[in-house]
Amino acid sequence: MAHALSRMLSRRMCQQWTPLQKTPGSTSRVLRQPAGRHAYATGPNPRPGQNPFKIWPFIAITLAGTGSYILMVRSRTDMAPPPPPPHEQIAAPKKDTPTFSPASVTVLFVLGGPGAGKGTQCANLVRDYHFTHLSAGDLLRAEQDREGSEFGSLIKEYIRDGKIVPMEVTVQLLENAMTATLEKTKGGRGKFLIDGFPRQMDQALKFEESVCPAKFVLFFDCPEQEMQRRLLDRGKTSGRSDDNAESIKKRFKTFVETSMPVVDYFDGQGRVVKVVATKSPEQVYKETREKLEARLGKNF
Ligand code: UP5
Ligand code: MG
């Protein structure tokens, strides 16, 4: 196209060009172009059959114009706001009332540091009291391994670094799991242990506002040294990407800085049942049952 354009331009220029003439009556000498030579041509005379016009200036102008246009379009694209990250795109619309009513659905949050024994004690409560156990960590690991998940690599990175996965993902996974469980029960009644969640204040507020208010938090209190011993021991066989010294250190930091304020928040509302988690699993369970019965009655 550039070639055709330059040919057309050079043809037009040929028609318009008039060789310099000596001005009649003028005394000054006018530089006369040799025959067949353009006024602005600087190179040697063209050979016969050779196009005497320089087409490069026109090509340069055309290219410069095209380049500026591309730059202008690009700068406008750069100015457009970037699309929100995928996890924000799945955020459920803000709701005025929670999906599940606490009148028909009982939710206990189960919190405690990494390795405090949350999963171990939840298994006992499921066996004896028919709770449905939903571990946020397990749901995230399942989503991470699900083929085709758009959050797989994001979850993998967050868990390895002991960071808290963006709450939109976790809240949605929990709500989906609760819905699926309740669909199977007649009358939609359910008792849930939500293990390892909420780990951050915004998660707590979001869940209670849009999914279901919790009855209280069951908190397993265990010192770091004991939790580290348990996790390193489990890490020999668990295959969990975060059961190693480096990840454990990061998990502890996140727990102290981000998750303990959640426990303190519920404690300030009189909504924490605290259990000492340093003894044997059986002893910890005994204390757990006693404290839950005291709070909920014998047949909770
Ligand atoms: N053990 C248990 N009780 C014992 C006892 N009394 N005496 C001696 N040993 C005991 O137990 C851990 C180990 O200790 C086991 O070997 C057990 O036999 C032994 P377990 O019951 O598994 O403890 P638990 O508190 O459940 O430890 P876990 O490692 O699961 O806790 P985390 O809270 O770190 O893990 P979770 O799976 O909840 O989360 C993992 C990651 O997911 C987080 O770090 C985070 O990156 C991500 N996440 C989010 O981003 N958002 C969420 O909402 C949740 C998780
Ligand atoms: Mg666990």
Coordinates of C-alpha atoms in Angstrom, one line a residue, residues 4-277:
A4 CA 1.1 2.4 -4.3
L5 CA 0.8 5.6 -2.3
S6 CA 4.3 6.7 -3.1
R7 CA 3.8 6.0 -6.8
M8 CA 0.6 8.1 -6.8
L9 CA 2.3 10.9 -5.0
S10 CA 5.3 10.9 -7.3
R11 CA 3.0 11.0 -10.3
R12 CA 1.1 14.0 -8.9
M13 CA 4.3 15.8 -8.2
C14 CA 5.5 15.2 -11.8
Q15 CA 2.4 16.9 -13.1
Q16 CA 2.7 20.0 -10.8
W17 CA 6.4 20.6 -11.3
T18 CA 7.6 23.5 -13.5
P19 CA 11.3 24.0 -14.2
L20 CA 12.8 27.3 -13.1
Q21 CA 12.8 29.9 -15.8
K22 CA 14.9 33.0 -16.2
T23 CA 12.8 36.0 -15.1
P24 CA 12.5 38.4 -18.0
G25 CA 14.2 41.7 -17.3
S26 CA 15.9 40.4 -14.3
T27 CA 19.6 41.1 -13.9
S28 CA 20.1 38.5 -11.3
R29 CA 21.2 35.1 -12.3
V30 CA 18.7 32.4 -11.7
L31 CA 20.0 29.0 -11.1
R32 CA 18.6 27.0 -13.9
Q33 CA 18.0 23.4 -13.4
P34 CA 19.6 21.2 -16.0
A35 CA 17.0 19.5 -18.2
G36 CA 15.2 16.7 -16.4
R37 CA 16.4 17.8 -13.0
H38 CA 14.1 18.8 -10.1
A39 CA 14.6 22.1 -8.2
Y40 CA 15.0 20.4 -4.9
A41 CA 17.0 17.3 -6.1
T42 CA 20.5 17.2 -4.5
G43 CA 21.9 13.9 -5.8
P44 CA 23.4 13.1 -9.1
N45 CA 21.1 13.2 -12.1
P46 CA 18.8 10.2 -12.5
R47 CA 19.6 7.9 -15.2
P48 CA 17.0 7.6 -18.0
G49 CA 13.9 5.5 -16.9
Q50 CA 14.7 6.1 -13.2
N51 CA 11.9 8.0 -11.2
P52 CA 13.4 11.4 -10.5
F53 CA 11.3 12.0 -7.4
K54 CA 12.5 11.1 -3.9
I55 CA 9.7 9.1 -2.3
W56 CA 11.4 8.6 1.0
P57 CA 10.1 11.9 2.6
F58 CA 6.5 10.8 2.0
I59 CA 7.1 7.3 3.3
A60 CA 8.7 8.8 6.4
I61 CA 5.7 11.2 6.9
T62 CA 3.2 8.3 6.5
L63 CA 5.1 6.1 9.0
A64 CA 5.5 8.9 11.5
G65 CA 1.8 9.6 11.3
T66 CA 0.9 6.0 11.8
G67 CA 3.4 5.7 14.7
S68 CA 1.9 8.7 16.5
Y69 CA -1.6 7.3 16.0
I70 CA -0.6 3.9 17.6
L71 CA 1.1 5.7 20.5
M72 CA -2.0 7.8 21.1
V73 CA -4.3 4.7 21.1
R74 CA -1.9 2.9 23.4
S75 CA -1.7 5.8 25.9
R76 CA -5.5 5.8 26.0
T77 CA -5.6 2.1 26.7
D78 CA -3.1 2.5 29.5
M79 CA -5.3 5.1 31.1
A80 CA -8.3 2.8 31.2
P81 CA -8.7 1.3 34.7
P82 CA -7.5 -2.3 34.9
P83 CA -10.1 -5.0 35.3
P84 CA -10.6 -6.2 39.0
P85 CA -8.7 -9.4 39.9
P86 CA -10.7 -12.7 39.4
H87 CA -11.4 -13.2 43.1
E88 CA -13.1 -9.8 43.3
Q89 CA -15.2 -10.6 40.2
I90 CA -16.8 -13.5 42.1
A91 CA -17.8 -11.4 45.1
A92 CA -21.4 -12.0 45.8
P93 CA -23.6 -8.9 45.7
K94 CA -24.1 -7.1 49.0
K95 CA -27.1 -8.5 50.8
D96 CA -29.3 -7.0 53.5
T97 CA -29.9 -10.2 55.3
P98 CA -27.7 -13.3 55.7
T99 CA -28.4 -16.3 53.5
F100 CA -29.1 -18.6 56.5
S101 CA -31.0 -17.8 59.6
P102 CA -29.5 -18.6 63.0
A103 CA -32.9 -19.9 64.0
S104 CA -32.5 -22.9 61.7
V105 CA -28.7 -23.1 61.2
T106 CA -26.1 -23.2 64.0
V107 CA -22.6 -22.1 63.2
L108 CA -19.7 -22.4 65.6
F109 CA -16.4 -20.8 64.5
V110 CA -13.4 -23.0 65.5
L111 CA -10.2 -21.0 65.9
G112 CA -6.7 -21.6 67.3
G113 CA -3.2 -21.3 66.0
P114 CA -1.7 -23.5 63.3
G115 CA -1.5 -27.0 64.9
A116 CA -3.6 -26.2 68.0
G117 CA -5.7 -29.2 67.3
K118 CA -8.8 -27.7 65.6
G119 CA -9.2 -30.5 63.0
T120 CA -8.6 -33.2 65.6
Q121 CA -11.3 -31.9 68.0
C122 CA -13.8 -31.2 65.1
A123 CA -13.6 -34.8 64.1
N124 CA -14.6 -35.9 67.7
L125 CA -17.5 -33.4 67.7
V126 CA -18.8 -34.7 64.3
R127 CA -18.7 -38.3 65.6
D128 CA -20.6 -37.5 68.8
Y129 CA -22.8 -34.6 68.0
H130 CA -23.5 -34.8 64.2
F131 CA -22.0 -31.5 63.3
T132 CA -21.0 -30.9 59.7
H133 CA -17.3 -30.0 59.7
L134 CA -16.2 -27.4 57.2
S135 CA -12.5 -26.7 57.3
A136 CA -11.7 -23.5 55.4
G137 CA -8.2 -24.8 54.8
D138 CA -9.5 -28.1 53.4
L139 CA -11.9 -26.3 51.1
L140 CA -9.2 -24.1 49.8
R141 CA -6.8 -27.0 49.3
A142 CA -9.6 -28.8 47.3
E143 CA -10.2 -25.8 45.2
Q144 CA -6.5 -25.4 44.6
D145 CA -6.3 -29.0 43.3
R146 CA -9.6 -28.8 41.3
E147 CA -8.8 -29.0 37.6
G148 CA -9.6 -25.8 35.8
S149 CA -9.9 -23.7 38.9
E150 CA -9.0 -20.1 38.2
F151 CA -7.9 -19.6 41.8
G152 CA -5.6 -22.7 42.0
S153 CA -2.3 -20.9 41.7
L154 CA -3.3 -18.0 43.8
I155 CA -4.4 -20.3 46.7
K156 CA -1.2 -22.3 46.4
E157 CA 1.0 -19.2 46.7
Y158 CA -1.0 -17.8 49.7
I159 CA -1.0 -21.1 51.6
R160 CA 2.7 -21.7 51.1
D161 CA 3.4 -18.2 52.4
G162 CA 1.0 -18.5 55.4
K163 CA -1.0 -15.6 54.1
I164 CA -4.8 -15.3 54.1
V165 CA -6.5 -16.0 50.8
P166 CA -8.7 -13.1 49.7
M167 CA -12.0 -13.5 51.5
E168 CA -14.2 -13.5 48.5
V169 CA -12.9 -16.9 47.6
T170 CA -13.2 -18.4 51.0
V171 CA -16.6 -17.0 51.9
Q172 CA -18.0 -18.2 48.6
L173 CA -16.5 -21.7 49.1
L174 CA -18.0 -21.9 52.6
E175 CA -21.4 -20.7 51.5
N176 CA -21.5 -23.2 48.6
A177 CA -20.6 -26.0 51.0
M178 CA -23.3 -25.0 53.5
T179 CA -25.9 -24.8 50.7
A180 CA -24.9 -28.2 49.4
T181 CA -25.2 -29.7 52.9
L182 CA -28.5 -28.1 53.7
E183 CA -30.0 -29.2 50.4
K184 CA -29.5 -32.8 51.6
T185 CA -31.2 -32.3 55.0
K186 CA -35.0 -32.2 55.4
G187 CA -36.2 -28.8 56.5
G188 CA -32.8 -27.2 55.8
R189 CA -31.6 -27.4 59.5
G190 CA -27.9 -27.8 60.1
K191 CA -25.1 -27.6 62.6
F192 CA -21.8 -26.4 61.3
L193 CA -18.3 -26.3 62.7
I194 CA -16.5 -23.7 60.6
D195 CA -12.8 -24.6 61.2
G196 CA -10.0 -22.1 60.7
F197 CA -12.3 -19.3 59.8
P198 CA -12.6 -16.3 60.2
R199 CA -8.9 -15.5 60.3
Q200 CA -9.3 -11.8 59.6
M201 CA -11.8 -9.1 60.9
D202 CA -13.2 -8.4 57.4
Q203 CA -13.9 -12.1 56.9
A204 CA -15.8 -12.3 60.2
L205 CA -17.9 -9.2 59.4
K206 CA -18.6 -10.3 55.9
F207 CA -19.6 -13.9 56.9
E208 CA -22.0 -12.9 59.7
E209 CA -23.5 -10.2 57.5
S210 CA -24.0 -12.2 54.3
V211 CA -24.0 -15.9 55.2
C212 CA -25.0 -16.6 58.8
P213 CA -24.3 -15.1 62.3
A214 CA -22.2 -17.5 64.4
K215 CA -23.3 -18.6 67.9
F216 CA -19.8 -18.2 69.3
V217 CA -16.1 -19.1 68.8
L218 CA -14.6 -22.3 70.1
F219 CA -11.0 -21.3 70.7
F220 CA -8.2 -23.8 71.2
D221 CA -5.4 -22.1 73.1
C222 CA -1.9 -23.5 72.6
P223 CA 1.6 -22.0 72.9
E224 CA 3.7 -21.7 69.7
Q225 CA 6.4 -24.1 70.8
E226 CA 3.9 -27.0 71.2
M227 CA 2.2 -26.1 67.9
Q228 CA 5.6 -26.0 66.1
R229 CA 6.5 -29.4 67.5
R230 CA 3.2 -30.9 66.3
L231 CA 3.4 -29.4 62.8
L232 CA 7.0 -30.4 62.2
D233 CA 6.1 -33.9 63.3
R234 CA 3.1 -34.0 61.0
G235 CA 5.1 -32.5 58.2
K236 CA 7.1 -35.8 58.0
T237 CA 4.1 -37.4 56.4
S238 CA 1.3 -34.9 55.7
G239 CA 2.5 -33.7 52.3
R240 CA 1.2 -30.2 53.2
S241 CA 3.1 -27.5 51.4
D242 CA 3.0 -25.3 54.6
D243 CA 4.2 -27.9 57.1
N244 CA 7.8 -26.8 57.0
A245 CA 9.8 -24.5 59.3
E246 CA 9.8 -21.5 57.0
S247 CA 6.0 -21.6 56.3
I248 CA 5.2 -22.4 59.9
K249 CA 7.0 -19.2 61.0
K250 CA 5.0 -17.2 58.6
R251 CA 1.7 -18.9 59.7
F252 CA 2.4 -18.0 63.3
K253 CA 3.1 -14.4 62.4
T254 CA -0.2 -14.1 60.5
F255 CA -2.0 -15.8 63.3
V256 CA -0.7 -13.4 66.0
E257 CA -1.1 -10.2 63.9
T258 CA -4.3 -10.9 62.0
S259 CA -6.3 -13.7 63.5
M260 CA -5.9 -13.1 67.2
P261 CA -7.7 -9.7 66.9
V262 CA -10.7 -11.7 65.6
V263 CA -10.7 -13.8 68.8
D264 CA -10.4 -10.6 70.9
Y265 CA -13.3 -9.1 69.0
F266 CA -15.7 -12.0 69.7
D267 CA -14.3 -12.2 73.3
G268 CA -15.3 -8.6 73.8
Q269 CA -18.9 -9.6 72.9
G270 CA -18.8 -12.6 75.3
R271 CA -18.8 -15.0 72.4
V272 CA -15.7 -17.1 73.0
V273 CA -15.5 -20.5 74.6
K274 CA -11.8 -21.1 75.4
V275 CA -10.2 -24.5 75.8
V276 CA -6.6 -25.2 76.9
A277 CA -5.1 -27.3 74.1

